PDB file of C-alpha atoms in Angstrom:
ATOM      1  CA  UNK A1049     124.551-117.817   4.610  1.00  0.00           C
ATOM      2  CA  UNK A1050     121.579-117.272   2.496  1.00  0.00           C
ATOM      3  CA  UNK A1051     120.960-114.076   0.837  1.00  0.00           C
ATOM      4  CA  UNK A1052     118.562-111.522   1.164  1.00  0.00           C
ATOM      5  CA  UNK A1053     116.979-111.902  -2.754  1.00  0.00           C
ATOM      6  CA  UNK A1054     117.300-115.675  -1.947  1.00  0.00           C
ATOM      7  CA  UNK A1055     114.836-115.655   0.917  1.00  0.00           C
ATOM      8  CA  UNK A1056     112.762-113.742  -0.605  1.00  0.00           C
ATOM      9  CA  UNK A1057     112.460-115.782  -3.698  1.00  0.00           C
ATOM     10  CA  UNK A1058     112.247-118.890  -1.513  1.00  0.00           C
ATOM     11  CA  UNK A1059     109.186-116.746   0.258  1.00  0.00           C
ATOM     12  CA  UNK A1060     107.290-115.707  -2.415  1.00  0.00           C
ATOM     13  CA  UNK A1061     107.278-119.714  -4.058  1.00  0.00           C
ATOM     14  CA  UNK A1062     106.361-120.758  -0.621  1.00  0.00           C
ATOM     15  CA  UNK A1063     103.277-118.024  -0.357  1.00  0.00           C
ATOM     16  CA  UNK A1064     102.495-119.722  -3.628  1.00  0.00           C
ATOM     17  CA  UNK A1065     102.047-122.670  -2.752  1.00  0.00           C
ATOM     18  CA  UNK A1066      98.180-124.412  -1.846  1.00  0.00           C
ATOM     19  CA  UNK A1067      99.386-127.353   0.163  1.00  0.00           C
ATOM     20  CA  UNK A1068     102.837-127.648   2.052  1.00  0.00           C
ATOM     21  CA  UNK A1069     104.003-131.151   3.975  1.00  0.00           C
ATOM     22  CA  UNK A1070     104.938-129.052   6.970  1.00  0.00           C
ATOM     23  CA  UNK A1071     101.331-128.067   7.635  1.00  0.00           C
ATOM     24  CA  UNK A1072      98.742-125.100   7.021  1.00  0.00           C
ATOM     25  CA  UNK A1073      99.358-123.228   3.777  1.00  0.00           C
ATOM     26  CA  UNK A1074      99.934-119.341   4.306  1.00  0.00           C
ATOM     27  CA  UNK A1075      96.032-117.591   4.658  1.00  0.00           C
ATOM     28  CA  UNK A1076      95.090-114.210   4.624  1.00  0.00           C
ATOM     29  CA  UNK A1077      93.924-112.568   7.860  1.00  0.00           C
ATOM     30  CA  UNK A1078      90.430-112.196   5.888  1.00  0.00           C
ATOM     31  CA  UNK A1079      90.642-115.911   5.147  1.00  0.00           C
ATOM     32  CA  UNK A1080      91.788-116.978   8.737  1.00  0.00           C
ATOM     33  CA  UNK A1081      88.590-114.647   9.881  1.00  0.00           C
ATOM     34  CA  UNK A1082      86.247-116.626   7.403  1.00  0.00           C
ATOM     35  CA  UNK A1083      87.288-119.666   8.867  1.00  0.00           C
ATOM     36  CA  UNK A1084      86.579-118.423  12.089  1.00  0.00           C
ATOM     37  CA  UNK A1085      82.897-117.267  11.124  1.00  0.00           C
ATOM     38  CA  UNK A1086      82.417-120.877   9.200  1.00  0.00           C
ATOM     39  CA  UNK A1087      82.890-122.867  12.775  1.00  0.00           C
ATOM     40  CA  UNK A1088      81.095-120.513  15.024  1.00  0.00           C
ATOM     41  CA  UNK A1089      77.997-121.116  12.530  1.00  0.00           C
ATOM     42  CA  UNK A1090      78.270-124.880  12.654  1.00  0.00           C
ATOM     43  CA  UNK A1091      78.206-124.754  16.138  1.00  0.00           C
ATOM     44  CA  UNK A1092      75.780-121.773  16.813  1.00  0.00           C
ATOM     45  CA  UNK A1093      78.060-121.046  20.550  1.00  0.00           C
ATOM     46  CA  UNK A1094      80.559-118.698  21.519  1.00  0.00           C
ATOM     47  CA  UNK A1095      83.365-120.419  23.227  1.00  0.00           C
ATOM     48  CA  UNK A1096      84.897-118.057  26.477  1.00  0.00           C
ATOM     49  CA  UNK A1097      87.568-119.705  28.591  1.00  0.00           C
ATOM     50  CA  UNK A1098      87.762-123.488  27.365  1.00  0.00           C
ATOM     51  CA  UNK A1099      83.708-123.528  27.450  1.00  0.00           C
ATOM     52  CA  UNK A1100      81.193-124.020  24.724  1.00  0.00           C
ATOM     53  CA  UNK A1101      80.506-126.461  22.379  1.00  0.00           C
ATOM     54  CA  UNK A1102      83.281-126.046  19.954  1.00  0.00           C
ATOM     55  CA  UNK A1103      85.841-126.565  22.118  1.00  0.00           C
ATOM     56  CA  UNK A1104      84.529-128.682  24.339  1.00  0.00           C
ATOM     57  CA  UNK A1105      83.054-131.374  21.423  1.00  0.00           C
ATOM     58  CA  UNK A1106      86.940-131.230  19.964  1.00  0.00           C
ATOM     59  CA  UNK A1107      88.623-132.367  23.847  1.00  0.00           C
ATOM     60  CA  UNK A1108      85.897-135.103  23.828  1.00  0.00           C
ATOM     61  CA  UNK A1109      87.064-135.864  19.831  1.00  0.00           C
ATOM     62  CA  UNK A1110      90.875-135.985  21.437  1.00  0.00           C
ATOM     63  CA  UNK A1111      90.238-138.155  24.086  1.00  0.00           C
ATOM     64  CA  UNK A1112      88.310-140.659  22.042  1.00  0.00           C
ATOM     65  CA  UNK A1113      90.949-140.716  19.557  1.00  0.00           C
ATOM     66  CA  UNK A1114      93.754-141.649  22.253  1.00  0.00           C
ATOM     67  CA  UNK A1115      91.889-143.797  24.762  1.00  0.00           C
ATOM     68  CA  UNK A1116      92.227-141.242  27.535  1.00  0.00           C
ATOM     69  CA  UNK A1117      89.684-140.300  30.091  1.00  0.00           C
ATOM     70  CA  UNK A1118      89.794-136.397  29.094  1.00  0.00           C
ATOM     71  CA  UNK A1119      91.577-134.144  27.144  1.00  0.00           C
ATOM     72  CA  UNK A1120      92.331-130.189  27.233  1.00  0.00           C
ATOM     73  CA  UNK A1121      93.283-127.875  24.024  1.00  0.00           C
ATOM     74  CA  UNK A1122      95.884-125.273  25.099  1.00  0.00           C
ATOM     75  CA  UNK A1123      97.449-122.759  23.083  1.00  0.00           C
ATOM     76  CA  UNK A1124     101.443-124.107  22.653  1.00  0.00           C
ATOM     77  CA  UNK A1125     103.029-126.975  23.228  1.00  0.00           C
ATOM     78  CA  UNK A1126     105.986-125.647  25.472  1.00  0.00           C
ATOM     79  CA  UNK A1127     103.091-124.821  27.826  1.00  0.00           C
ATOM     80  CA  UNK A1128     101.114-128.178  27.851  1.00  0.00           C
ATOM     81  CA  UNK A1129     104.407-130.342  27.839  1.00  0.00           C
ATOM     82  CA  UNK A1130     105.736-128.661  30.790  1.00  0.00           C
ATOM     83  CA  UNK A1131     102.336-128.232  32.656  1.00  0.00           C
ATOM     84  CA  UNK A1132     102.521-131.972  32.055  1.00  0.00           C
ATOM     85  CA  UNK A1133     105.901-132.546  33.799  1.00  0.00           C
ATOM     86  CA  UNK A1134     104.692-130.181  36.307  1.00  0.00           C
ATOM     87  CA  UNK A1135     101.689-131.465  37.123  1.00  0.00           C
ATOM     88  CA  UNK A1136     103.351-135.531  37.676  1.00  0.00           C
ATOM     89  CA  UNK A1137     105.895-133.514  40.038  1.00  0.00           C
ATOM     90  CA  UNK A1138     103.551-132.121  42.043  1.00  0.00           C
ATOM     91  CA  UNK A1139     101.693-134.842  42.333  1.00  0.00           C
ATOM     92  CA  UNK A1140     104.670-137.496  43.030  1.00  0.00           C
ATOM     93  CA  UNK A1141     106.357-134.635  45.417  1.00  0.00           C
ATOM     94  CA  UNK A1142     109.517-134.497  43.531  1.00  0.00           C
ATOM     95  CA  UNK A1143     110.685-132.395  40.957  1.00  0.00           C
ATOM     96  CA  UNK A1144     113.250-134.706  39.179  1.00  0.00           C
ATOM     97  CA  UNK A1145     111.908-135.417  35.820  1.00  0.00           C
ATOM     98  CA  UNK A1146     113.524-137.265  32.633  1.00  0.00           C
ATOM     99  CA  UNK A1147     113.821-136.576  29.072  1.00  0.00           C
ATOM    100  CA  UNK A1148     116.715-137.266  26.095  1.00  0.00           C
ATOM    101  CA  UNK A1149     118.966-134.531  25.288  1.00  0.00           C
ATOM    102  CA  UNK A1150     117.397-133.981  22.134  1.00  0.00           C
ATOM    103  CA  UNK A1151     113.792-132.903  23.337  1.00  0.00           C
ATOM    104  CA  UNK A1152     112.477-129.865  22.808  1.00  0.00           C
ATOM    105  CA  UNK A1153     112.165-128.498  26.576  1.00  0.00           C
ATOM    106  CA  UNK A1154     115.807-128.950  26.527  1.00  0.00           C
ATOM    107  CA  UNK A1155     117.047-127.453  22.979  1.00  0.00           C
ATOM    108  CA  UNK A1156     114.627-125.021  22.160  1.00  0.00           C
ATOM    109  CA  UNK A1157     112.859-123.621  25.460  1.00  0.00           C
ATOM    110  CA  UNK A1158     115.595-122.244  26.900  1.00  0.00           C
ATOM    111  CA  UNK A1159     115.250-124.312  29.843  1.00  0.00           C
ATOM    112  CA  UNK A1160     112.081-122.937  30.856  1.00  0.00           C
ATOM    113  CA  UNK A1161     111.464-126.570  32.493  1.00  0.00           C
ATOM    114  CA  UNK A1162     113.931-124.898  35.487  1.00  0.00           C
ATOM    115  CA  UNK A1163     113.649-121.521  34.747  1.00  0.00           C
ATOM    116  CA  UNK A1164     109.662-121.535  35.099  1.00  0.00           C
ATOM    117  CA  UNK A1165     108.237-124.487  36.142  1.00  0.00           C
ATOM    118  CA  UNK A1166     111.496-125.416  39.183  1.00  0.00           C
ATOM    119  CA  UNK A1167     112.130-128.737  37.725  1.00  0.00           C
ATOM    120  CA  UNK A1168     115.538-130.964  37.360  1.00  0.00           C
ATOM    121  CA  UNK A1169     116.172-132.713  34.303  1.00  0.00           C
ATOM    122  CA  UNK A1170     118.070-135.859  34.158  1.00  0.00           C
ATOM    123  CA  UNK A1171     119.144-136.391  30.243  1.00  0.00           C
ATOM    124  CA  UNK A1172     118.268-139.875  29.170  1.00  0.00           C
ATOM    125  CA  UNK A1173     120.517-142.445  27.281  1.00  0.00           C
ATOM    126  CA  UNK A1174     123.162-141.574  24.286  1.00  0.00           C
ATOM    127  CA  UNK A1175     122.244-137.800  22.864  1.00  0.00           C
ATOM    128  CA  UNK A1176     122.371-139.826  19.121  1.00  0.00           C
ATOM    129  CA  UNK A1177     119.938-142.428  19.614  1.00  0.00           C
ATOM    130  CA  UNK A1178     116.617-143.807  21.138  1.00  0.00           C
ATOM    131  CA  UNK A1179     116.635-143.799  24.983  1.00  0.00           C
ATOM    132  CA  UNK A1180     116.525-148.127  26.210  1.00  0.00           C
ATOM    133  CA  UNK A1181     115.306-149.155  29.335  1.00  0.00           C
ATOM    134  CA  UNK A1182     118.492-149.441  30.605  1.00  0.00           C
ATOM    135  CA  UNK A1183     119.121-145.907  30.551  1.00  0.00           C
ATOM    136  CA  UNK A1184     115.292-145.453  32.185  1.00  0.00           C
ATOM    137  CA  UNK A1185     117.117-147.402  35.377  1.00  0.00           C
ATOM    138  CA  UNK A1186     120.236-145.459  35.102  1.00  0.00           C
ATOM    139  CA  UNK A1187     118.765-142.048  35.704  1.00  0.00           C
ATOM    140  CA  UNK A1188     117.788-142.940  39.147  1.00  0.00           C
ATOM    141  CA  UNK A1189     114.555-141.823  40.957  1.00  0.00           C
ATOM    142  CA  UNK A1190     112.555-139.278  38.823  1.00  0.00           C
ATOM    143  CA  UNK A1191     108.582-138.357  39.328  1.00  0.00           C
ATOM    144  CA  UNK A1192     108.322-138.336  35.297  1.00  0.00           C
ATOM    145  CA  UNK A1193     109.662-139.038  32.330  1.00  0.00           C
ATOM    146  CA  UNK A1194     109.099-138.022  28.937  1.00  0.00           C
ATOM    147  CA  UNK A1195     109.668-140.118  25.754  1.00  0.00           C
ATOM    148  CA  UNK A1196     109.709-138.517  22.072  1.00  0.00           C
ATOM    149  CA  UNK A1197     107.546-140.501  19.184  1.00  0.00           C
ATOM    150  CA  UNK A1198     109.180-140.255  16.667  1.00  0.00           C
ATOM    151  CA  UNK A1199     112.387-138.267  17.725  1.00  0.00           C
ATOM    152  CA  UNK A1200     112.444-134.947  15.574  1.00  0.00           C
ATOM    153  CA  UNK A1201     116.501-134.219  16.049  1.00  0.00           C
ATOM    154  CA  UNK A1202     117.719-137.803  15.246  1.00  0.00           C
ATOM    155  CA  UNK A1203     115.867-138.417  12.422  1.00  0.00           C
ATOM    156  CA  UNK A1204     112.753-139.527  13.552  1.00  0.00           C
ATOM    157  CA  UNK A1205     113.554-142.517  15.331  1.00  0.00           C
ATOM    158  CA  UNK A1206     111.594-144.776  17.366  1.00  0.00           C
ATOM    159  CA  UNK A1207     111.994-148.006  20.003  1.00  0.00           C
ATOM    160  CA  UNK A1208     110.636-150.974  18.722  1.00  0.00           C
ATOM    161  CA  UNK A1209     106.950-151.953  20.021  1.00  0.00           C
ATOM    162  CA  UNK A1210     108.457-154.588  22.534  1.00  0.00           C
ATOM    163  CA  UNK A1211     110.868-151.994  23.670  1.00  0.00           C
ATOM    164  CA  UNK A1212     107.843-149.006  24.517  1.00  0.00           C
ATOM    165  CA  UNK A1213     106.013-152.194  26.097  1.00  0.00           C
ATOM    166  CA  UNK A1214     109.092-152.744  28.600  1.00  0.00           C
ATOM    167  CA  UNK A1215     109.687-148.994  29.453  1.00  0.00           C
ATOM    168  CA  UNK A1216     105.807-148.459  30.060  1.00  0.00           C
ATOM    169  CA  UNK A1217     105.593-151.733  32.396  1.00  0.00           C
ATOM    170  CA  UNK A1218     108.868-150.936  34.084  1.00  0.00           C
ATOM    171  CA  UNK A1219     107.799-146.920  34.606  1.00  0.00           C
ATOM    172  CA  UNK A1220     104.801-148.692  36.368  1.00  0.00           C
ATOM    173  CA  UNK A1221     106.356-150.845  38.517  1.00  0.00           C
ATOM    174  CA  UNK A1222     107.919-147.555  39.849  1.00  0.00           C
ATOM    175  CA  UNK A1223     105.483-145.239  40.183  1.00  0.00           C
ATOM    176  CA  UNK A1224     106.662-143.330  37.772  1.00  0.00           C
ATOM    177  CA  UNK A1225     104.601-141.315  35.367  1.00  0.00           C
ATOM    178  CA  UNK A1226     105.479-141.696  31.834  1.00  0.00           C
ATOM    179  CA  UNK A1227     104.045-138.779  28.824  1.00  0.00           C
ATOM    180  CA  UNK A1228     104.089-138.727  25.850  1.00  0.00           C
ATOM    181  CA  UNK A1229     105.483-136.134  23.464  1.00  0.00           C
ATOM    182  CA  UNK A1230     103.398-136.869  20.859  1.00  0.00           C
ATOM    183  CA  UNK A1231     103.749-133.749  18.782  1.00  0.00           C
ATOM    184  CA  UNK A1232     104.166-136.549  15.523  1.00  0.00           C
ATOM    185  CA  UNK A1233     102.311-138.980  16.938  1.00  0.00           C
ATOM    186  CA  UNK A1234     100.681-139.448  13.529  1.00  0.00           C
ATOM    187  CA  UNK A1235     103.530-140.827  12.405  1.00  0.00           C
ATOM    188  CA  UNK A1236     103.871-143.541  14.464  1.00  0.00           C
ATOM    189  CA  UNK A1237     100.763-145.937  13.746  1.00  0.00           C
ATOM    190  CA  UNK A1238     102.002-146.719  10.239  1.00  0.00           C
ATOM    191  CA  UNK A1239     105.583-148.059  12.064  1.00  0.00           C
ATOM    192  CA  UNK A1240     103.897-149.927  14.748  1.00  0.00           C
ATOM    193  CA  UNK A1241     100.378-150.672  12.802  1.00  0.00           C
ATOM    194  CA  UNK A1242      98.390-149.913  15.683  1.00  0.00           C
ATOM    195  CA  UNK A1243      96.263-147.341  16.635  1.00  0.00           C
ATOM    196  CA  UNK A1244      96.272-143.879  18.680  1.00  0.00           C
ATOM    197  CA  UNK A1245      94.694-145.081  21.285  1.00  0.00           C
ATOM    198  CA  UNK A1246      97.210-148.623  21.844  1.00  0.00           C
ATOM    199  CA  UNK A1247     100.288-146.474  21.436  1.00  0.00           C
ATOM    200  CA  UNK A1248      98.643-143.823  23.699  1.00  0.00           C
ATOM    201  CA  UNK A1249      97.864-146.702  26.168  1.00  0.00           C
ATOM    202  CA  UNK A1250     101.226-146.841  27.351  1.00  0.00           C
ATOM    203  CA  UNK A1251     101.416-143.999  28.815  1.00  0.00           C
ATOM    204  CA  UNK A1252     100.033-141.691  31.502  1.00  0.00           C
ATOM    205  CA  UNK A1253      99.621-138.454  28.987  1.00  0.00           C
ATOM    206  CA  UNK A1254      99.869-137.523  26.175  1.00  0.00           C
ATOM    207  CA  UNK A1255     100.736-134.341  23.633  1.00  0.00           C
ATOM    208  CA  UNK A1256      99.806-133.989  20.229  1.00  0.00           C
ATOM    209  CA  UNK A1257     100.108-131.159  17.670  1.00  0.00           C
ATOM    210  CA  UNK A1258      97.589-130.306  15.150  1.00  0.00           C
ATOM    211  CA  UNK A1259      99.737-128.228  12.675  1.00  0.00           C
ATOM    212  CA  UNK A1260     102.527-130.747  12.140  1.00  0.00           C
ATOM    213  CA  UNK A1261     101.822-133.502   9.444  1.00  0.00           C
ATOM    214  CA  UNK A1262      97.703-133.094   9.489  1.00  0.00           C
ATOM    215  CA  UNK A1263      97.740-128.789   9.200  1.00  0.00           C
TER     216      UNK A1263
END
């Protein structure tokens, strides 16, 4: 257990701090407003409900960047992973979707996957390492099925490039759509020295985050 003067030690050298690897450094609510004012001037547009230029020049920026058709910003990713999911069940008419026991919607979300959005997970492959194509097969039928790059809770592991290759073609084959949880997709180009958009390529959709690694 850490105690009370020790957090707030540890807080005050963090608030210090002008850079931090985990992303944005800590900004004052006048300095978060500035920043504000600084992009609405560059852009000379309000932006109301996902329209204007600022928002709408960054989705066209995102799609670019991964080789996809279109993109849209929304506010968290618990919402746009499972309005992924959901949206590949709807459209596939089932609501049996895949993921490894490690991923987010299934340790940290409280299984709002069920609770909110009615589907059925089927927990991919051995809960300690990277999820094969052999344990794709093994789930049985599913509508989707969502693969972690790099896995966060196992120590950021990854398939090899030949194995991602096999597990998109094979997803294909069965109609089944295949995202991307891309939150640390940044990551992954140095590993497989290829770009956003080839590793995007393989799959249907994709997720990224803009605070982790790049604040």
């Amino acid at each position: 257990m850490i105690s009370h003067d020790l957090k707030q030690r540890y807080a005050e050298a963090a608030d210090a701090c002008r850079y931090r690897l985990t992303g944005h450094p800590k900004l004052s609510m006048a300095e978060q407003l500035d920043d504000i004012g600084r992009w609405a001037e560059r852009y000379d547009a309000q932006d109301m409900y996902g329209e204007g230029e600022l928002i709408e020049s960054f989705q066209r920026d995102m799609a670019e960047l991964l080789g996809k058709p279109a993109a849209v910003f929304l506010v968290s990713g618990t919402m746009a992973q499972n309005v992924a999911l959901r949206t590949w069940a709807d459209r596939a008419g089932a609501r049996r979707v895949g993921f490894h026991h490690s991923s987010h919607l299934q340790l940290h979300e409280h299984q709002a996957y069920s609770e909110l959005y009615g589907l059925e997970a089927a927990l991919l492959g051995d809960p300690a390492g990277v999820p094969t194509l052999d344990d794709l097969k093994a789930a049985g039928d599913l509508s989707a099925i969502l693969l972690e790059l790099p896995m966060r809770e196992i120590g950021g592991q990854l398939p090899s490039w030949d194995e991602l290759q096999a597990q998109s073609q094979w997803a294909k084959e069965q109609g089944t759509a295949l995202h991307m949880d891309g939150a640390r997709l940044w990551q992954c180009t140095p590993y497989y020295g290829r770009s956003m958009a080839e590793i995007a390529g393989l799959f249907d959709s994709v997720y990224v985050s803009f605070y982790k690694d790049i604040g």
